[in-house]
Coordinates of C-alpha atoms and ligand atoms in Angstrom, one line a residue:
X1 CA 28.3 33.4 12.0
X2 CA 30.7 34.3 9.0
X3 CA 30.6 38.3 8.3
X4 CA 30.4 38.4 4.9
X5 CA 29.8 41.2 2.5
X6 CA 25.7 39.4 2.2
X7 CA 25.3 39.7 5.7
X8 CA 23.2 42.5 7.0
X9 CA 21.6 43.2 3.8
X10 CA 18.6 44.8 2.5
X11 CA 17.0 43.2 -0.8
X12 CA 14.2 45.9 -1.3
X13 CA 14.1 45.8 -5.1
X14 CA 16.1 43.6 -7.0
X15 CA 18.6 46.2 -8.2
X16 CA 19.5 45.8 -4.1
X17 CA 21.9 43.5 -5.5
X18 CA 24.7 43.9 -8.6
X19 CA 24.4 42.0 -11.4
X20 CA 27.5 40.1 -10.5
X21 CA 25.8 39.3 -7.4
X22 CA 22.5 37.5 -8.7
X23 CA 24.4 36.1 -11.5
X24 CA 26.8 34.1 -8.7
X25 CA 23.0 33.5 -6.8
X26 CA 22.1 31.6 -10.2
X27 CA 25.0 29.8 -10.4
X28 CA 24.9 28.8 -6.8
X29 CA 21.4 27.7 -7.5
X30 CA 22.1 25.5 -10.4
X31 CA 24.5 24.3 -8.0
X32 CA 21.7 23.1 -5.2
X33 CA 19.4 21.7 -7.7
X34 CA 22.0 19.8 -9.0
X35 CA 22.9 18.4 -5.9
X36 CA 19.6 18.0 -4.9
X37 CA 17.9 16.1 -7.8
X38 CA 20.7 13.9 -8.5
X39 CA 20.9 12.8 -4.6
X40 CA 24.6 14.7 -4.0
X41 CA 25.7 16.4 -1.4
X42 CA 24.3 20.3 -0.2
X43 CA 26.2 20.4 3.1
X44 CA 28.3 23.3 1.7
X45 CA 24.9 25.0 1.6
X46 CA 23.7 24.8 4.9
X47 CA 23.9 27.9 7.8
X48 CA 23.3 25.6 10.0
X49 CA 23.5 28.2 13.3
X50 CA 20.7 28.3 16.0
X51 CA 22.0 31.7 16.8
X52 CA 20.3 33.0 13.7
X53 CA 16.7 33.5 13.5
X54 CA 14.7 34.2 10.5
X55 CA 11.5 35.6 10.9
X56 CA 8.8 35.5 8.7
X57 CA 6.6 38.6 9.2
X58 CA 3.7 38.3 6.4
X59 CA 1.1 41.3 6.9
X60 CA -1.0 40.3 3.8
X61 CA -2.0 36.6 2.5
X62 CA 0.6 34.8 1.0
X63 CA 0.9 30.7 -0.3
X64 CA 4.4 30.2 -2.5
X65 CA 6.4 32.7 -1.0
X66 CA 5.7 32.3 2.6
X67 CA 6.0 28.6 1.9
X68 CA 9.1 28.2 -0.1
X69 CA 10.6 30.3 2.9
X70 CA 9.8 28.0 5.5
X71 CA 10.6 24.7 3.8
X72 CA 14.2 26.8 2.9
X73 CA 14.9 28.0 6.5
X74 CA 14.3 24.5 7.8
X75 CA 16.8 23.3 5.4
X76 CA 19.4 25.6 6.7
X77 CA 18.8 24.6 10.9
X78 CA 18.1 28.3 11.7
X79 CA 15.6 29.3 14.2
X80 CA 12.4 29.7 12.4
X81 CA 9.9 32.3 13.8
X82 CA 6.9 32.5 12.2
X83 CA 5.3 36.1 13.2
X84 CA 1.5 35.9 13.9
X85 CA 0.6 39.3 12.5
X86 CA -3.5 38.2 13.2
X87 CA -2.9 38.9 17.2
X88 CA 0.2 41.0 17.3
X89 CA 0.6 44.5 18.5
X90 CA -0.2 46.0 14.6
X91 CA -3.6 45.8 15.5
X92 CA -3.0 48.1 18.4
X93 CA -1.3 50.3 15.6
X94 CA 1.9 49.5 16.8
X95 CA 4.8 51.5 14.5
X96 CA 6.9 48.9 11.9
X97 CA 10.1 50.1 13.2
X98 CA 9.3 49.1 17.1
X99 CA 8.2 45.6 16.0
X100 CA 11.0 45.2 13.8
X101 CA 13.5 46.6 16.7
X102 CA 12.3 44.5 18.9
X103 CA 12.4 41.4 17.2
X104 CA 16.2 42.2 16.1
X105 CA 16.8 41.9 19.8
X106 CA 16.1 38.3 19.9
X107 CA 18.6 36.8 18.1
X108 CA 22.0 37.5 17.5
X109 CA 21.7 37.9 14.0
X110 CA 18.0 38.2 12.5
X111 CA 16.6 37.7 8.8
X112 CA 13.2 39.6 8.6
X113 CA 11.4 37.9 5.4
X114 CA 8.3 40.8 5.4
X115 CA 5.2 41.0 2.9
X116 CA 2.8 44.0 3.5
X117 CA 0.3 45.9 1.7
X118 CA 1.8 49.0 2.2
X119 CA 5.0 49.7 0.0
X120 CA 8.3 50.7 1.1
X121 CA 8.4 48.9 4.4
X122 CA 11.9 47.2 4.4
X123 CA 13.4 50.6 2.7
X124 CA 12.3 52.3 5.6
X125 CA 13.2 48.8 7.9
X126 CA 17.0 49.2 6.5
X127 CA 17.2 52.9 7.6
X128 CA 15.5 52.3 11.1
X129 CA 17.4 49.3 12.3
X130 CA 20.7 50.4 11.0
X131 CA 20.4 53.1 13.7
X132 CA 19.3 50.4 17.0
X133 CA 22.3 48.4 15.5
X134 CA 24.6 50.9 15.6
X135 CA 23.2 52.2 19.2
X136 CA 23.3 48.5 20.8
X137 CA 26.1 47.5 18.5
X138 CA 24.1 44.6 16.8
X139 CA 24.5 43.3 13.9
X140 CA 23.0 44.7 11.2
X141 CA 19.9 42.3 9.9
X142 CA 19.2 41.2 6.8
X143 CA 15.8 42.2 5.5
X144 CA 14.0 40.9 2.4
X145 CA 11.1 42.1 0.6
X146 CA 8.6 39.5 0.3
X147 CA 6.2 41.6 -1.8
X148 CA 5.2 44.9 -1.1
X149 CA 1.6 46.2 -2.4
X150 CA 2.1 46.8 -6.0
X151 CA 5.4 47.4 -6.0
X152 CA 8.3 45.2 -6.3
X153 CA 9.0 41.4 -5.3
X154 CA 12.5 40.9 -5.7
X155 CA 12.4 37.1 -4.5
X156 CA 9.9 36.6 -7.0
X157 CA 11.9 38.1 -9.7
X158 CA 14.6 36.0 -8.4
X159 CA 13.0 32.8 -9.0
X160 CA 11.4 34.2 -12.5
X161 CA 14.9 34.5 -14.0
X162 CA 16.4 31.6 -12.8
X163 CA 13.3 29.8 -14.1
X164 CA 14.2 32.0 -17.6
X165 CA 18.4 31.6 -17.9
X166 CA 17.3 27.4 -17.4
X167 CA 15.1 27.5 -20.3
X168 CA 18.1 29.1 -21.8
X169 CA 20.2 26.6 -21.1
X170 CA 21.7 29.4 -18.7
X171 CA 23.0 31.9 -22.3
X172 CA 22.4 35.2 -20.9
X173 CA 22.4 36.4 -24.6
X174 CA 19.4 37.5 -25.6
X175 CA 16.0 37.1 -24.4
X176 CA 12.4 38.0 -26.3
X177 CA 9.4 37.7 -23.6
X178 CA 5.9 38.7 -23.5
X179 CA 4.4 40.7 -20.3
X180 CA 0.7 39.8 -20.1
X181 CA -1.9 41.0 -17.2
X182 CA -2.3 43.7 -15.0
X183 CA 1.1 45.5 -15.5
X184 CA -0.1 48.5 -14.0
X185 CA -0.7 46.8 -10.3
X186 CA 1.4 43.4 -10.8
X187 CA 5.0 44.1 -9.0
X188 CA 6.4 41.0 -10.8
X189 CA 6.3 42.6 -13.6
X190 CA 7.7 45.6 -12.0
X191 CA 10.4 43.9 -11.2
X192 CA 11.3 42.7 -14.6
X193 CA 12.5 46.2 -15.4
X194 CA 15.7 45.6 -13.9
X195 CA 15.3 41.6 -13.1
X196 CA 16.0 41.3 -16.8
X197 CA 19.1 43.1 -17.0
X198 CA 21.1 39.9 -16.5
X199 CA 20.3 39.1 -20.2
X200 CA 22.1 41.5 -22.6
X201 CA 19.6 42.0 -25.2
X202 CA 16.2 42.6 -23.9
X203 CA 12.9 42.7 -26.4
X204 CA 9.8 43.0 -24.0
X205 CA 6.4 43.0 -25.5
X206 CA 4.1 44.4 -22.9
X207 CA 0.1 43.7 -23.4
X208 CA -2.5 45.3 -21.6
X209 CA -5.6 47.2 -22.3
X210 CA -4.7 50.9 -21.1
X211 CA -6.1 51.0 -18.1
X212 CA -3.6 48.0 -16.8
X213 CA -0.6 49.2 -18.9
X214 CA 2.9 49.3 -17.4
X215 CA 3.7 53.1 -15.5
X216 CA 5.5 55.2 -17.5
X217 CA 8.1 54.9 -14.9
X218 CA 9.0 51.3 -15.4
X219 CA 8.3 52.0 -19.0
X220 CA 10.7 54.7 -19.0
X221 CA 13.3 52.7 -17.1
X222 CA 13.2 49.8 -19.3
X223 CA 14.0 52.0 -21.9
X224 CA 17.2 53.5 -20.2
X225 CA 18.2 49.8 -19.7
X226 CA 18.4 49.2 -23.4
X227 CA 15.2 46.9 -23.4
X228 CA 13.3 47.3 -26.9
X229 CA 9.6 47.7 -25.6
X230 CA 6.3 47.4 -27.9
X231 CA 3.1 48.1 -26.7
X232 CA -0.7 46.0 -27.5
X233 CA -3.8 46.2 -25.8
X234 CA -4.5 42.8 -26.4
X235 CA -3.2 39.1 -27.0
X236 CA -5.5 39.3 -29.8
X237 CA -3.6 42.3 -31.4
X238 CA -0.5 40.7 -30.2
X239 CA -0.7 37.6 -32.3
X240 CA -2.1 39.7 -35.4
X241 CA 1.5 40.6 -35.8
X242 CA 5.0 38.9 -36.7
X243 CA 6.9 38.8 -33.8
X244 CA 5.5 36.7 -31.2
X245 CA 8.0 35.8 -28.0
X246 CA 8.1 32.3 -27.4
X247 CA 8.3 33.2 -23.3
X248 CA 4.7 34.4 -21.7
X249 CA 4.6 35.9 -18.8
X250 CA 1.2 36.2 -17.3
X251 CA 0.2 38.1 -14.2
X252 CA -3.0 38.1 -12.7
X253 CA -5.7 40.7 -12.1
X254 CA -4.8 42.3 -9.3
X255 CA -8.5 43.2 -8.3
X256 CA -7.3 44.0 -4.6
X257 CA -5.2 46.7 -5.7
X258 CA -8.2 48.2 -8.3
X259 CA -10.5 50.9 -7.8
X260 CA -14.2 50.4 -8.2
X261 CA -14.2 51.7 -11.5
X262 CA -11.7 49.0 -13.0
X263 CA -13.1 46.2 -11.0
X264 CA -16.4 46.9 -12.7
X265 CA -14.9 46.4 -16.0
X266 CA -12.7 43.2 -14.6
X267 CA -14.2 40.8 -17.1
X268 CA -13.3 43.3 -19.6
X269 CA -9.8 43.3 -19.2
X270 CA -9.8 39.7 -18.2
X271 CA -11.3 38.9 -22.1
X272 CA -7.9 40.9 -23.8
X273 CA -5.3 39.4 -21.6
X274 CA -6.6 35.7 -20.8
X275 CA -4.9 32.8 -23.3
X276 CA -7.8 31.3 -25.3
X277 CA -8.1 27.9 -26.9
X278 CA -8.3 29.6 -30.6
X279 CA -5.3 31.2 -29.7
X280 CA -3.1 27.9 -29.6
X281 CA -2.5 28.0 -33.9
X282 CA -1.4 31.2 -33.4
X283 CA 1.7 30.6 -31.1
X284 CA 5.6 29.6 -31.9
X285 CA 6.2 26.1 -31.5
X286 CA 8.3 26.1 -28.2
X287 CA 6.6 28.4 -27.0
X288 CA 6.6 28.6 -22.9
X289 CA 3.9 30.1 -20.6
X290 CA 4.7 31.6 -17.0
X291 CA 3.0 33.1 -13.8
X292 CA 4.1 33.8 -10.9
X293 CA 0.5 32.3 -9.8
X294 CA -1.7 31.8 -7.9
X295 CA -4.0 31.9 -11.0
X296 CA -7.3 33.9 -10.0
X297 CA -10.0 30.9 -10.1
X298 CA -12.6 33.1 -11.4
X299 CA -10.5 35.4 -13.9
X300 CA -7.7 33.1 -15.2
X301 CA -4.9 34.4 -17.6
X302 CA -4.1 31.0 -17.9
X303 CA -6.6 28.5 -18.7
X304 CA -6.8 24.9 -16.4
X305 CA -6.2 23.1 -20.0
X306 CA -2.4 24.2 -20.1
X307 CA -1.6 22.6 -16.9
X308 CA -1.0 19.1 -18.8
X309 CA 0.6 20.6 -21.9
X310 CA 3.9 21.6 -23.0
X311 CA 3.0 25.5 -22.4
X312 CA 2.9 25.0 -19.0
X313 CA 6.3 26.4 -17.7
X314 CA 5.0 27.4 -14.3
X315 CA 5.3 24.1 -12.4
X316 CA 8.5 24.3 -12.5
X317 CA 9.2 28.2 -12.1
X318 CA 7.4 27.7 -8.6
X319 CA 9.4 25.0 -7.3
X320 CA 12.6 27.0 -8.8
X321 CA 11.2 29.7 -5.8
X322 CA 11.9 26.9 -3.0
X323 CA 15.6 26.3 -4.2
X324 CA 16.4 30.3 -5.1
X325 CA 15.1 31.3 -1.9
X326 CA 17.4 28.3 0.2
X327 CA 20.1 29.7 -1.7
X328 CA 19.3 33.6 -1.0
X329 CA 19.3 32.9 2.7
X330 CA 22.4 31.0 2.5
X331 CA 24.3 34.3 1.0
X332 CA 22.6 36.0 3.5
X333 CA 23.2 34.0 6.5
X334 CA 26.9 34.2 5.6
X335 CA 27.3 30.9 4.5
X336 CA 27.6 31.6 0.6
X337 CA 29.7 34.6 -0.4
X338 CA 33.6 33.8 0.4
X339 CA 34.6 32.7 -3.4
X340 CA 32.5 35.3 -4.9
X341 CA 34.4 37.7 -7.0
X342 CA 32.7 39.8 -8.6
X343 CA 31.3 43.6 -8.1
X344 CA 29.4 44.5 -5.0
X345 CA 26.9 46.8 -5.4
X346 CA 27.7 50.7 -4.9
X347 CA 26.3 53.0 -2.9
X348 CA 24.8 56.1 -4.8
X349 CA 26.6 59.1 -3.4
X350 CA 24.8 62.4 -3.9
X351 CA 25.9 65.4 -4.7
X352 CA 26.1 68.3 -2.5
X353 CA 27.2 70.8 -5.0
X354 CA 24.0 72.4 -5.6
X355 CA 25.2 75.4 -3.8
X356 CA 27.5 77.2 -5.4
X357 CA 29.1 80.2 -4.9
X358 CA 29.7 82.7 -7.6
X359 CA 31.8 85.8 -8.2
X360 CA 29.8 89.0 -7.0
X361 CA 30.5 91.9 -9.1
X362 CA 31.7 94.7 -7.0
X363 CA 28.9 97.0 -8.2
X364 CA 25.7 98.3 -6.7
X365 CA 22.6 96.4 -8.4
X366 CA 19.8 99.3 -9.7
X367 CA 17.1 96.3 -10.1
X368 CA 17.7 95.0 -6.1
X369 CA 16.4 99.0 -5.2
X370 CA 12.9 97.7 -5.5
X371 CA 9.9 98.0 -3.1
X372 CA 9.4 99.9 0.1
X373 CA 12.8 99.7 1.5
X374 CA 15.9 99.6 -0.7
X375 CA 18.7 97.1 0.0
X376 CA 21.5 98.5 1.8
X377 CA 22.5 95.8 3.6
X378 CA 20.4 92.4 3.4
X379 CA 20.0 89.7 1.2
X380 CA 18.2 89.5 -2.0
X381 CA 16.8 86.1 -3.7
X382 CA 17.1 86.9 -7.4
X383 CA 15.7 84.9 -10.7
X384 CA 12.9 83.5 -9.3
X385 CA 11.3 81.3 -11.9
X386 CA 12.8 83.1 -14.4
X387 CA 11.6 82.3 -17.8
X388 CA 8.3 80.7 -16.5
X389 CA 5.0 82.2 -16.7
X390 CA 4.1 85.0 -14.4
X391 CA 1.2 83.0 -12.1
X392 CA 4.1 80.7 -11.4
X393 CA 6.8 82.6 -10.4
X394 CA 4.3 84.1 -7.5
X395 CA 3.9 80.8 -6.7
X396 CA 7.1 80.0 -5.9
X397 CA 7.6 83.5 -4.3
X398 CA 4.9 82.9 -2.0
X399 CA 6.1 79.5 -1.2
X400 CA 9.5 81.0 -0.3
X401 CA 7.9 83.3 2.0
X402 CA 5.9 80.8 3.7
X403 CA 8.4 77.6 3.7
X404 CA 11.4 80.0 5.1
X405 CA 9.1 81.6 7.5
X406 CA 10.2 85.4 5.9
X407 CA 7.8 87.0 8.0
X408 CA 9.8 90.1 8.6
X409 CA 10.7 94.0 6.7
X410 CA 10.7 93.2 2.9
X411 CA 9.4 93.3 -0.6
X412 CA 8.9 91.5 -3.6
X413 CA 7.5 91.7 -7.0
X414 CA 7.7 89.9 -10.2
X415 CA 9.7 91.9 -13.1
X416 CA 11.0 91.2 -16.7
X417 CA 14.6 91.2 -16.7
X418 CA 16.9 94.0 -18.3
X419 CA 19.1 91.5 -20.3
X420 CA 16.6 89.1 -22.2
X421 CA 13.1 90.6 -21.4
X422 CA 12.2 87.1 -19.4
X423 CA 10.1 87.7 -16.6
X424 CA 11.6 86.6 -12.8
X425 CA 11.1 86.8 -9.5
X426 CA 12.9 89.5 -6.7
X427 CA 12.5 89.1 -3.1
X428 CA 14.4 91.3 -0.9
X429 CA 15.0 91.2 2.6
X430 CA 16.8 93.8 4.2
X431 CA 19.0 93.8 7.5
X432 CA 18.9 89.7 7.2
X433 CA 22.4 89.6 7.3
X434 CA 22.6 85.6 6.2
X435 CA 20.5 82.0 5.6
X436 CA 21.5 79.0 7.7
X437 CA 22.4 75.7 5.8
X438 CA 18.6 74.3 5.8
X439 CA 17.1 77.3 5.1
X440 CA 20.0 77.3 1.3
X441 CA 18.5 74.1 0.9
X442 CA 15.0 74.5 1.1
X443 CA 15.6 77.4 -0.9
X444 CA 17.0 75.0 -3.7
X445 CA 14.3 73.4 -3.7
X446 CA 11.2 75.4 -3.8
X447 CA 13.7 77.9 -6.3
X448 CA 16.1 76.2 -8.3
X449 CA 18.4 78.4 -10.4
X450 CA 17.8 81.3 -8.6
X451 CA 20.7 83.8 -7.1
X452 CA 21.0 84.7 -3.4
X453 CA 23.4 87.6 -3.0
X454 CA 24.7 89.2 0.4
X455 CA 24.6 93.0 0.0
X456 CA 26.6 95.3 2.4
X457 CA 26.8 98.7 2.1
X458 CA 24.7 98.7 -1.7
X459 CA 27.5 96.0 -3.0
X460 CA 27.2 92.5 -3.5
X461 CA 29.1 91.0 -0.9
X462 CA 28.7 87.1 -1.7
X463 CA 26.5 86.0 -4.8
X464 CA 24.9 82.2 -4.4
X465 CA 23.6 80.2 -7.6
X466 CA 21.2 77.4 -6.6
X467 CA 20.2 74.3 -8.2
X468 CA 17.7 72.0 -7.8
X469 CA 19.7 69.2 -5.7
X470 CA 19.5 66.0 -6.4
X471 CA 17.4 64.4 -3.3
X472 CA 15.1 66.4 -1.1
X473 CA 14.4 65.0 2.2
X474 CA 13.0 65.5 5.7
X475 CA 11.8 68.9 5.5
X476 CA 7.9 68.7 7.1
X477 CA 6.1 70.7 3.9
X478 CA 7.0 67.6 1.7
X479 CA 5.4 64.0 1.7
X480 CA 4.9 61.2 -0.4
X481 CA 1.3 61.3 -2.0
X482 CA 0.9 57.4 -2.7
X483 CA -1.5 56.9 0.2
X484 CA 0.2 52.8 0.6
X485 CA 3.5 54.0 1.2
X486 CA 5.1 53.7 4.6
X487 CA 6.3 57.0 4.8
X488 CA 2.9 58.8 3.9
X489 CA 1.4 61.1 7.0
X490 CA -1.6 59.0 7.2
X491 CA 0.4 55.9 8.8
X492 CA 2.3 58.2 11.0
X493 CA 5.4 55.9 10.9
X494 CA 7.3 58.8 10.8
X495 CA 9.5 57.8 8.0
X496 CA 11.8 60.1 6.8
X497 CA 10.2 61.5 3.7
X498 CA 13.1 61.5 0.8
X499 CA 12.6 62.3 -3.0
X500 CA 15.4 62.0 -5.4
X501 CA 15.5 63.3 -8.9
X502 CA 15.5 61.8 -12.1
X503 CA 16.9 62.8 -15.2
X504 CA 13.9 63.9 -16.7
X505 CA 13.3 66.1 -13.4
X506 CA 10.6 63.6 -11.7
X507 CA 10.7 63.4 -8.3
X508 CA 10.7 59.7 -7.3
X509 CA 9.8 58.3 -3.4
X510 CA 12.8 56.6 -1.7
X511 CA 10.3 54.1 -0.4
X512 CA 7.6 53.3 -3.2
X513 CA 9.4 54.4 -6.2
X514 CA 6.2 56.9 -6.8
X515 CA 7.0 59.4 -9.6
X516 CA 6.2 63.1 -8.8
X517 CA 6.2 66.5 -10.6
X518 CA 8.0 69.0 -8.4
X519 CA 5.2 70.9 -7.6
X520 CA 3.2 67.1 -5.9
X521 CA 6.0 66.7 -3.5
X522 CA 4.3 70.2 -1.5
X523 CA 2.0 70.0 0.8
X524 CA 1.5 74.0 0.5
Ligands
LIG1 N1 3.9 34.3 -6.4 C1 3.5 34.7 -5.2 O1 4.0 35.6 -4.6 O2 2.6 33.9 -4.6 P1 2.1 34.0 -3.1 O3 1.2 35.2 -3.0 O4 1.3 32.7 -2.9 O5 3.2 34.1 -2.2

């Protein structure tokens, strides 16, 4: 097999790979279909290597995707395992990270194609088997998300903007498009957030009633990408206006993913976001419908009438899934990739400076002298919460307390500082000389922008300001609360639980991109 900078990847979201890297997958795509429709040659395509085996390990019902995978791994004369999840060891609650080791053992390179309700799976996957292949010295697998609950389907985005840069004649100028359905529960649409990126003016109209509308966090993100976004409620409203996309993309109800209270209004929602035959005056000439279907028989978004019109763009954007997917495992089986020159994608590093250490002025500190016991020698944890409201800074004192296990001699209280009258928070803990490295960094977490000075002899010895770092992770007081992701307590997978910050101080799951406020990633 030829080690190329594909093999042993990891396509979670679609952001797993650069923008130079799906633009060379398009091109390579064009390339097959090409070849294929006008009767050419697609040898330079194939793996061809019975030492690979891809495995295609679908824990929730799947037609296209599961299909289009099968009819491409045949093309390439790989070993084709096709997992039966209906008698395997999950239903004995067997962990994801033994199957998957397992199965990486039986080939001497392995492609895991995985669906699965819950979301997160082949983040977690990447992390788990990166440490059996290092241990056994394997090669690293490549894993692809083949859908996971309502959160991403980066093979499906794949095949969307192929389908999207051919209607384009493959310009990557511009692009308006239209986002109609469930966008709060669809993950194809989730995906578009930074699917679309390839194109280098984005307009998105996004139309749902409320209760469906896009997360704020894909919102939010498509709006740090530059997209212009508009918001309607309906396709009604939509088409009262000017500016109607000639590119529809319609996602289904996802009624599997709804609570009881939305799937009682399902024929509500259905009414604002479903294509009507009144509606067909309304739209552009040119105009182009997509789904990533299957169309819910019952609930359709797009009526049966389209299917023998010139709307109907979704024929062909699922048979573009067979060829992007043959070319996906071709990049990562190590067949594609050698005359690619473009950027890579980067790892994110993180920074570790959130500890830093400060001058100590050489004088006592009158305000420390708090409490039973003054500080003589000890530590005190200074500007707790300063500048919030008094209920919260004892929150944070308590959970200081309770988090660093300070069960020992020491006092606190909750005071308004001398300099600008804002109240903060003072622990002090006498004759506890110093704080290991974990103990700094839960501190950083639970109190950002607080002080930690080392006092001997009444003087500040060492003075430490904190800041909130940039990920928190595998401490046990903090967990995901998005009860389908892989690393929540309640599937005992015993993923790592990692949060990293976002610039407007959200906390967002490694696994299932789930926002948080600071104070929901506690479990105190
Ligand atoms: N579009 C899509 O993912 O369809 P399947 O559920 O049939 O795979």
């Amino acid at each position: 097999m030829n080690d190329t900078k594909f093999t042993g990847r990891c396509l979670s979201v679609i952001n797993d790979l650069s923008l130079d890297e799906q633009m060379y997958l398009y091109r390579k795509t064009k390339e097959l279909k090409d070849a294929t429709i006008n009767g050419k040659k697609t040898d330079q395509f194939i793996v061809n290597d019975k030492n690979i085996g891809a495995y295609l390990v679908f824990l929730e019902s799947s037609t296209r995707t599961k299909e289009s995978f099968v009819n491409a791994i045949k093309f390439h004369n790989i070993k084709t395992n096709i997992f039966d999840a209906a008698h395997s060891s999950f239903n004995k609650k067997e962990s994801y990270s033994d199957t998957f080791k397992m199965l990486t053992t039986y080939s001497k390179y392995s492609i895991f194609i995985v669906r699965s309700k819950l979301e997160g799976v082949t983040r977690w996957l990447k992390y788990s088997l990166s440490q059996l292949s290092e241990r056994l010295d394997l090669p690293m697998p490549a894993i692809i998300n083949a859908g996971d609950g309502k959160h991403e389907h980066p093979t499906q985005e794949i095949l969307d903007e192929y389908t999207f840069l051919e209607k384009n004649n493959f310009n990557n100028n511009e692009i308006h498009i239209a986002l109609i359905g469930d966008l709060n529960h669809g993950r194809t649409v989730h995906s578009k957030t930074d699917g679309l990126k390839i194109f280098k003016n984005v307009k998105v109209d996004l139309i749902a009633p409320s209760k469906l509308a896009m997360p704020e966090y894909y919102k939010n993100k498509m709006k740090q990408n530059g997209f212009d976004i508009t918001e309607y409620d309906s396709i009604e409203k939509y088409l009262a206006q000017k500016k109607v996309a000639k590119l529809w993309y319609f996602t289904r109800l996802q009624l599997e993913r709804m609570g009881e209270d939305d799937l009682k209004n399902a024929s509500v929602f259905a009414k604002s976001i479903s294509f009507r035959n009144e509606f067909f005056d309304k739209i552009p000439e040119g105009t182009k419908f997509y789904h990533p279907l299957p169309r819910n028989r019952e609930y359709p978004t797009i009526p049966f009438s389209t299917d023998n019109t010139t709307l109907n763009g979704y024929d062909e954007q699922a048979m573009n899934g067979y060829y992007t997917r043959t070319v996906l495992i071709s990049m990562f089986g190590g067949q594609l990739g050698k005359d690619f020159n473009g950027n890579h994608n980067k790892t994110i590093k993180h920074s570790s400076d959130f500890i830093e250490e400060v001058s100590a002025i050489n004088k006592t500190k009158p305000e420390y002298k708090i409490g039973t016991k003054p500080v003589i020698d000890g530590i005190v944890i200074d500007h707790i919460g300063k500048g919030e409201n008094i209920e919260t800074i004892w929150e944070q004192i308590h959970n200081i307390r309770k988090i660093l296990n300070l069960n020992i001699v020491s006092s606190h209280g909750v005071y308004k500082s001398h300099k600008d009258g804002k109240f903060k928070g003072v622990l002090s803990l006498p004759d506890l000389m110093q704080f290991k490295e974990l103990q700094m960094k839960k501190l950083a977490a639970i109190a950002p922008e607080s002080t930690l000075n080392i006092i001997k002899n009444s003087v500040v010895q060492n003075k430490f300001r904190i800041h909130m770092p940039p990920r928190i992770y595998d401490f046990q007081e903090i967990s995901c609360k998005n009860p389908n992701c892989i690393s929540h307590p309640n599937h005992h997978e015993k993923a790592l639980t990692e949060f990293h910050k976002t610039s407007d101080n959200k906390f967002i799951c490694k696994y299932c991109d789930k926002v948080h406020t600071f104070k929901e990633i506690w479990n105190i």
